[in-house]
Amino acid sequence: MLEAQLRDAYRTIDELRTREARKTQFLANISHDLRTPLTAVITHAEILRDGILGPLSAAQMKSVTGIISGGRQLLRQVSEILHYARAGAGQLTLDYRTFSIGDVLREARALNEALAAKLGITLELRLADDLPTVRADREKVTHVVGNLLGNALTFTPEGGRVWLHARIAVEEDRRVLLVEVGDTGIGIAPDHHELIFHEFAQVDSTPSRRHHGTGLGLTIARSFVELHGGRIWVESELGSGSRFHFTIPAE
């Protein structure tokens, strides 16, 4: 009797694992297939915006700009699903390069300066003088910075402040690069600090919520950081802004 129950239990576990693997592979396939037509839509809209096929009226320009903005947002969400699926399938690897974290943060600031100005938010950058070059996956580190910075700008009201800081710290007798992305925005309640790093988590899950997304951004950021042997965490309270920190080995 017991042996039969154990066989049934093991069979159920195997079926669940197979189903999960198939779901993960499906997500990876569909996300990859969606990227190509989405990229084509954005590219053709940019051709129209740039006047390559002739001038546009003000109303047409506004419409085309909306297509580009919406397309890029959708492409980011598809990319998040693809990263999540690859992580679930154990397909994430690191492409190690030697680079300057200062360059990554300066590029992130440059890419978001126009948006910050439009939102009426001050965007600051402060780098320690002794920052060494690091050997890590530049693309994934850039993704983490971009995700945290994007969240900071999204949840900070007009007149607020967002900053990027980087310095060397020591954790468990090893030197690490410590990056902080902070803001003076709405903040996060302490009992949600761990929740926000869980897949598909939304602190505000109501249909009428102001800010939308896949709920995977911080999950992917954590997987990228931990893949490097680092860690990521948040310090925040409601109404007092948020300070996201992540580390990667400096040596």
Short mmCIF file of N, CA and C in Angstrom, two decimals, residues 115-226:
data_model
loop_
_atom_site.label_atom_id
_atom_site.label_comp_id
_atom_site.label_asym_id
_atom_site.label_seq_id
_atom_site.Cartn_x
_atom_site.Cartn_y
_atom_site.Cartn_z
N LEU A 115 13.91 62.17 -19.76
CA LEU A 115 12.70 61.73 -19.07
C LEU A 115 12.59 62.37 -17.69
N ALA A 116 13.71 62.40 -16.96
CA ALA A 116 13.71 63.01 -15.63
C ALA A 116 13.33 64.48 -15.71
N ALA A 117 13.88 65.19 -16.70
CA ALA A 117 13.56 66.61 -16.87
C ALA A 117 12.07 66.78 -17.19
N LYS A 118 11.53 65.91 -18.03
CA LYS A 118 10.12 65.98 -18.39
C LYS A 118 9.23 65.76 -17.16
N LEU A 119 9.67 64.87 -16.28
CA LEU A 119 8.90 64.57 -15.07
C LEU A 119 9.14 65.57 -13.95
N GLY A 120 10.09 66.48 -14.15
CA GLY A 120 10.42 67.45 -13.12
C GLY A 120 11.17 66.84 -11.95
N ILE A 121 12.03 65.86 -12.26
CA ILE A 121 12.79 65.14 -11.23
C ILE A 121 14.27 65.43 -11.41
N THR A 122 14.97 65.69 -10.32
CA THR A 122 16.42 65.89 -10.35
C THR A 122 17.11 64.53 -10.36
N LEU A 123 18.01 64.32 -11.31
CA LEU A 123 18.72 63.05 -11.44
C LEU A 123 20.20 63.28 -11.14
N GLU A 124 20.70 62.65 -10.08
CA GLU A 124 22.07 62.88 -9.61
C GLU A 124 22.93 61.63 -9.80
N LEU A 125 24.22 61.85 -9.96
CA LEU A 125 25.19 60.77 -10.07
C LEU A 125 26.37 61.09 -9.19
N ARG A 126 26.76 60.14 -8.33
CA ARG A 126 27.94 60.33 -7.49
C ARG A 126 28.76 59.05 -7.49
N LEU A 127 30.01 59.16 -7.90
CA LEU A 127 30.91 58.02 -7.99
C LEU A 127 32.10 58.22 -7.08
N ALA A 128 32.48 57.20 -6.34
CA ALA A 128 33.66 57.26 -5.50
C ALA A 128 34.90 57.37 -6.37
N ASP A 129 35.93 58.01 -5.83
CA ASP A 129 37.16 58.25 -6.61
C ASP A 129 37.95 56.96 -6.85
N ASP A 130 37.78 55.97 -5.96
CA ASP A 130 38.63 54.77 -6.03
C ASP A 130 37.94 53.59 -6.71
N LEU A 131 36.96 53.85 -7.55
CA LEU A 131 36.25 52.74 -8.20
C LEU A 131 37.17 52.00 -9.16
N PRO A 132 37.32 50.68 -8.98
CA PRO A 132 38.15 49.91 -9.91
C PRO A 132 37.30 49.45 -11.10
N THR A 133 37.94 48.95 -12.13
CA THR A 133 37.18 48.26 -13.17
C THR A 133 36.70 46.93 -12.58
N VAL A 134 35.62 46.41 -13.13
CA VAL A 134 35.09 45.15 -12.64
C VAL A 134 35.03 44.16 -13.79
N ARG A 135 35.04 42.89 -13.45
CA ARG A 135 34.89 41.83 -14.45
C ARG A 135 33.55 41.16 -14.20
N ALA A 136 32.60 41.44 -15.06
CA ALA A 136 31.24 40.93 -14.89
C ALA A 136 30.55 40.95 -16.24
N ASP A 137 29.26 40.62 -16.24
CA ASP A 137 28.47 40.66 -17.47
C ASP A 137 27.91 42.07 -17.59
N ARG A 138 28.50 42.86 -18.47
CA ARG A 138 28.13 44.28 -18.58
C ARG A 138 26.66 44.46 -18.94
N GLU A 139 26.16 43.64 -19.86
CA GLU A 139 24.77 43.77 -20.29
C GLU A 139 23.80 43.53 -19.13
N LYS A 140 24.09 42.52 -18.32
CA LYS A 140 23.18 42.20 -17.21
C LYS A 140 23.28 43.24 -16.10
N VAL A 141 24.47 43.73 -15.82
CA VAL A 141 24.61 44.80 -14.83
C VAL A 141 23.88 46.06 -15.31
N THR A 142 24.01 46.37 -16.60
CA THR A 142 23.30 47.51 -17.17
C THR A 142 21.79 47.33 -17.05
N HIS A 143 21.32 46.11 -17.26
CA HIS A 143 19.89 45.81 -17.13
C HIS A 143 19.41 46.08 -15.71
N VAL A 144 20.19 45.64 -14.72
CA VAL A 144 19.81 45.84 -13.32
C VAL A 144 19.71 47.33 -13.01
N VAL A 145 20.74 48.08 -13.40
CA VAL A 145 20.74 49.53 -13.16
C VAL A 145 19.55 50.19 -13.85
N GLY A 146 19.30 49.81 -15.10
CA GLY A 146 18.20 50.39 -15.84
C GLY A 146 16.85 50.10 -15.21
N ASN A 147 16.68 48.88 -14.71
CA ASN A 147 15.42 48.52 -14.07
C ASN A 147 15.19 49.33 -12.80
N LEU A 148 16.21 49.41 -11.96
CA LEU A 148 16.08 50.15 -10.70
C LEU A 148 15.87 51.63 -10.95
N LEU A 149 16.60 52.18 -11.92
CA LEU A 149 16.45 53.61 -12.23
C LEU A 149 15.07 53.90 -12.81
N GLY A 150 14.59 53.01 -13.69
CA GLY A 150 13.27 53.18 -14.26
C GLY A 150 12.19 53.17 -13.19
N ASN A 151 12.30 52.25 -12.23
CA ASN A 151 11.34 52.20 -11.12
C ASN A 151 11.38 53.47 -10.30
N ALA A 152 12.60 53.95 -10.02
CA ALA A 152 12.75 55.16 -9.20
C ALA A 152 12.07 56.35 -9.86
N LEU A 153 12.26 56.50 -11.17
CA LEU A 153 11.64 57.62 -11.89
C LEU A 153 10.11 57.46 -11.94
N THR A 154 9.66 56.21 -12.06
CA THR A 154 8.22 55.96 -12.14
C THR A 154 7.50 56.31 -10.85
N PHE A 155 8.12 56.01 -9.71
CA PHE A 155 7.44 56.16 -8.43
C PHE A 155 7.85 57.41 -7.66
N THR A 156 8.50 58.34 -8.35
CA THR A 156 8.88 59.61 -7.71
C THR A 156 8.05 60.74 -8.32
N PRO A 157 7.36 61.52 -7.50
CA PRO A 157 6.52 62.60 -8.02
C PRO A 157 7.35 63.79 -8.50
N GLU A 158 6.70 64.69 -9.19
CA GLU A 158 7.35 65.90 -9.69
C GLU A 158 7.98 66.69 -8.54
N GLY A 159 9.17 67.20 -8.79
CA GLY A 159 9.90 67.93 -7.76
C GLY A 159 10.76 67.05 -6.89
N GLY A 160 10.73 65.74 -7.13
CA GLY A 160 11.52 64.80 -6.34
C GLY A 160 12.94 64.66 -6.84
N ARG A 161 13.65 63.72 -6.23
CA ARG A 161 15.07 63.53 -6.53
C ARG A 161 15.36 62.05 -6.66
N VAL A 162 16.16 61.68 -7.66
CA VAL A 162 16.61 60.31 -7.88
C VAL A 162 18.13 60.35 -8.01
N TRP A 163 18.80 59.35 -7.44
CA TRP A 163 20.27 59.37 -7.50
C TRP A 163 20.84 57.99 -7.77
N LEU A 164 22.05 58.03 -8.34
CA LEU A 164 22.86 56.84 -8.60
C LEU A 164 24.19 57.03 -7.87
N HIS A 165 24.51 56.11 -6.99
CA HIS A 165 25.77 56.17 -6.25
C HIS A 165 26.52 54.85 -6.44
N ALA A 166 27.83 54.90 -6.42
CA ALA A 166 28.64 53.68 -6.48
C ALA A 166 29.90 53.88 -5.65
N ARG A 167 30.25 52.85 -4.88
CA ARG A 167 31.45 52.89 -4.07
C ARG A 167 31.91 51.47 -3.77
N ILE A 168 33.09 51.35 -3.21
CA ILE A 168 33.63 50.06 -2.80
C ILE A 168 33.24 49.82 -1.33
N ALA A 169 32.82 48.60 -1.02
CA ALA A 169 32.48 48.21 0.35
C ALA A 169 33.13 46.86 0.64
N VAL A 170 33.06 46.45 1.89
CA VAL A 170 33.62 45.15 2.30
C VAL A 170 32.51 44.31 2.90
N GLU A 171 32.34 43.11 2.36
CA GLU A 171 31.34 42.17 2.88
C GLU A 171 32.02 40.83 3.10
N GLU A 172 31.96 40.34 4.34
CA GLU A 172 32.54 39.02 4.67
C GLU A 172 33.98 38.91 4.17
N ASP A 173 34.76 39.93 4.48
CA ASP A 173 36.20 39.95 4.17
C ASP A 173 36.52 39.98 2.68
N ARG A 174 35.58 40.42 1.85
CA ARG A 174 35.88 40.57 0.43
C ARG A 174 35.39 41.94 -0.03
N ARG A 175 36.11 42.48 -0.99
CA ARG A 175 35.72 43.78 -1.56
C ARG A 175 34.61 43.58 -2.56
N VAL A 176 33.59 44.42 -2.45
CA VAL A 176 32.49 44.37 -3.40
C VAL A 176 32.21 45.77 -3.93
N LEU A 177 31.64 45.81 -5.09
CA LEU A 177 31.17 47.07 -5.64
C LEU A 177 29.73 47.26 -5.18
N LEU A 178 29.45 48.35 -4.52
CA LEU A 178 28.12 48.64 -3.99
C LEU A 178 27.49 49.77 -4.78
N VAL A 179 26.37 49.47 -5.42
CA VAL A 179 25.63 50.46 -6.20
C VAL A 179 24.31 50.76 -5.50
N GLU A 180 23.98 52.03 -5.39
CA GLU A 180 22.72 52.45 -4.78
C GLU A 180 21.92 53.27 -5.78
N VAL A 181 20.65 52.91 -5.92
CA VAL A 181 19.70 53.69 -6.71
C VAL A 181 18.60 54.12 -5.76
N GLY A 182 18.55 55.42 -5.46
CA GLY A 182 17.62 55.92 -4.46
C GLY A 182 16.68 56.97 -5.02
N ASP A 183 15.63 57.23 -4.28
CA ASP A 183 14.65 58.23 -4.71
C ASP A 183 13.92 58.79 -3.50
N THR A 184 13.22 59.88 -3.73
CA THR A 184 12.41 60.52 -2.69
C THR A 184 10.93 60.29 -2.98
N GLY A 185 10.62 59.13 -3.56
CA GLY A 185 9.27 58.82 -4.01
C GLY A 185 8.34 58.32 -2.93
N ILE A 186 7.37 57.50 -3.34
CA ILE A 186 6.28 57.11 -2.45
C ILE A 186 6.71 56.10 -1.39
N GLY A 187 7.80 55.40 -1.62
CA GLY A 187 8.30 54.45 -0.63
C GLY A 187 7.56 53.12 -0.66
N ILE A 188 8.08 52.17 0.11
CA ILE A 188 7.54 50.81 0.17
C ILE A 188 7.43 50.40 1.63
N ALA A 189 6.30 49.87 2.02
CA ALA A 189 6.10 49.43 3.40
C ALA A 189 7.08 48.30 3.72
N PRO A 190 7.64 48.26 4.94
CA PRO A 190 8.62 47.22 5.30
C PRO A 190 8.14 45.79 5.07
N ASP A 191 6.84 45.52 5.27
CA ASP A 191 6.37 44.15 5.09
C ASP A 191 6.27 43.75 3.62
N HIS A 192 6.57 44.69 2.71
CA HIS A 192 6.58 44.38 1.28
C HIS A 192 8.00 44.30 0.71
N HIS A 193 9.00 44.49 1.54
CA HIS A 193 10.37 44.54 1.04
C HIS A 193 10.80 43.24 0.36
N GLU A 194 10.40 42.11 0.90
CA GLU A 194 10.75 40.83 0.29
C GLU A 194 9.78 40.49 -0.84
N LEU A 195 8.52 40.86 -0.67
CA LEU A 195 7.50 40.54 -1.67
C LEU A 195 7.84 41.08 -3.05
N ILE A 196 8.38 42.29 -3.11
CA ILE A 196 8.60 42.92 -4.41
C ILE A 196 9.64 42.19 -5.26
N PHE A 197 10.45 41.33 -4.65
CA PHE A 197 11.44 40.57 -5.41
C PHE A 197 10.88 39.23 -5.88
N HIS A 198 9.63 38.92 -5.52
CA HIS A 198 9.03 37.66 -5.94
C HIS A 198 8.43 37.81 -7.32
N GLU A 199 8.42 36.73 -8.08
CA GLU A 199 7.90 36.77 -9.44
C GLU A 199 6.41 37.13 -9.46
N PHE A 200 6.04 37.97 -10.41
CA PHE A 200 4.68 38.43 -10.65
C PHE A 200 4.10 39.23 -9.50
N ALA A 201 4.95 39.65 -8.56
CA ALA A 201 4.44 40.39 -7.40
C ALA A 201 4.09 41.82 -7.79
N GLN A 202 2.97 42.31 -7.27
CA GLN A 202 2.56 43.70 -7.43
C GLN A 202 2.09 44.17 -6.06
N VAL A 203 2.74 45.20 -5.52
CA VAL A 203 2.30 45.72 -4.22
C VAL A 203 0.87 46.21 -4.33
N ASP A 204 0.54 46.87 -5.46
CA ASP A 204 -0.83 47.27 -5.75
C ASP A 204 -1.31 46.40 -6.89
N SER A 205 -2.13 45.39 -6.58
CA SER A 205 -2.57 44.43 -7.59
C SER A 205 -3.98 44.70 -8.08
N THR A 206 -4.55 45.84 -7.73
CA THR A 206 -5.91 46.16 -8.15
C THR A 206 -5.93 46.52 -9.64
N PRO A 207 -7.06 46.26 -10.33
CA PRO A 207 -7.12 46.58 -11.77
C PRO A 207 -6.93 48.07 -12.05
N SER A 208 -7.20 48.92 -11.06
CA SER A 208 -7.11 50.36 -11.27
C SER A 208 -5.75 50.94 -10.89
N ARG A 209 -4.76 50.09 -10.65
CA ARG A 209 -3.46 50.59 -10.21
C ARG A 209 -2.86 51.50 -11.26
N ARG A 210 -2.09 52.49 -10.81
CA ARG A 210 -1.52 53.50 -11.71
C ARG A 210 -0.35 52.96 -12.52
N HIS A 211 0.44 52.06 -11.93
CA HIS A 211 1.67 51.61 -12.58
C HIS A 211 1.53 50.14 -12.95
N HIS A 212 1.78 49.84 -14.21
CA HIS A 212 1.60 48.48 -14.72
C HIS A 212 2.94 47.88 -15.14
N GLY A 213 2.97 46.56 -15.19
CA GLY A 213 4.17 45.86 -15.61
C GLY A 213 3.96 44.37 -15.45
N THR A 214 5.00 43.60 -15.76
CA THR A 214 4.88 42.15 -15.67
C THR A 214 5.03 41.64 -14.25
N GLY A 215 5.60 42.46 -13.36
CA GLY A 215 5.90 41.97 -12.02
C GLY A 215 7.14 41.11 -11.98
N LEU A 216 7.96 41.19 -13.04
CA LEU A 216 9.17 40.35 -13.13
C LEU A 216 10.45 41.15 -13.05
N GLY A 217 10.37 42.47 -13.13
CA GLY A 217 11.58 43.28 -13.22
C GLY A 217 12.56 43.06 -12.09
N LEU A 218 12.08 43.12 -10.85
CA LEU A 218 12.97 42.95 -9.70
C LEU A 218 13.37 41.49 -9.51
N THR A 219 12.50 40.56 -9.92
CA THR A 219 12.87 39.15 -9.87
C THR A 219 14.07 38.88 -10.78
N ILE A 220 14.02 39.44 -11.98
CA ILE A 220 15.12 39.26 -12.93
C ILE A 220 16.37 39.98 -12.43
N ALA A 221 16.20 41.18 -11.89
CA ALA A 221 17.35 41.91 -11.36
C ALA A 221 18.04 41.09 -10.28
N ARG A 222 17.26 40.49 -9.39
CA ARG A 222 17.87 39.69 -8.33
C ARG A 222 18.58 38.47 -8.91
N SER A 223 17.98 37.82 -9.91
CA SER A 223 18.63 36.65 -10.49
C SER A 223 19.95 37.03 -11.15
N PHE A 224 20.00 38.19 -11.82
CA PHE A 224 21.24 38.64 -12.45
C PHE A 224 22.32 38.94 -11.40
N VAL A 225 21.92 39.62 -10.33
CA VAL A 225 22.89 39.96 -9.28
C VAL A 225 23.40 38.70 -8.59
N GLU A 226 22.51 37.79 -8.24
CA GLU A 226 22.92 36.57 -7.54
C GLU A 226 23.74 35.67 -8.43
#
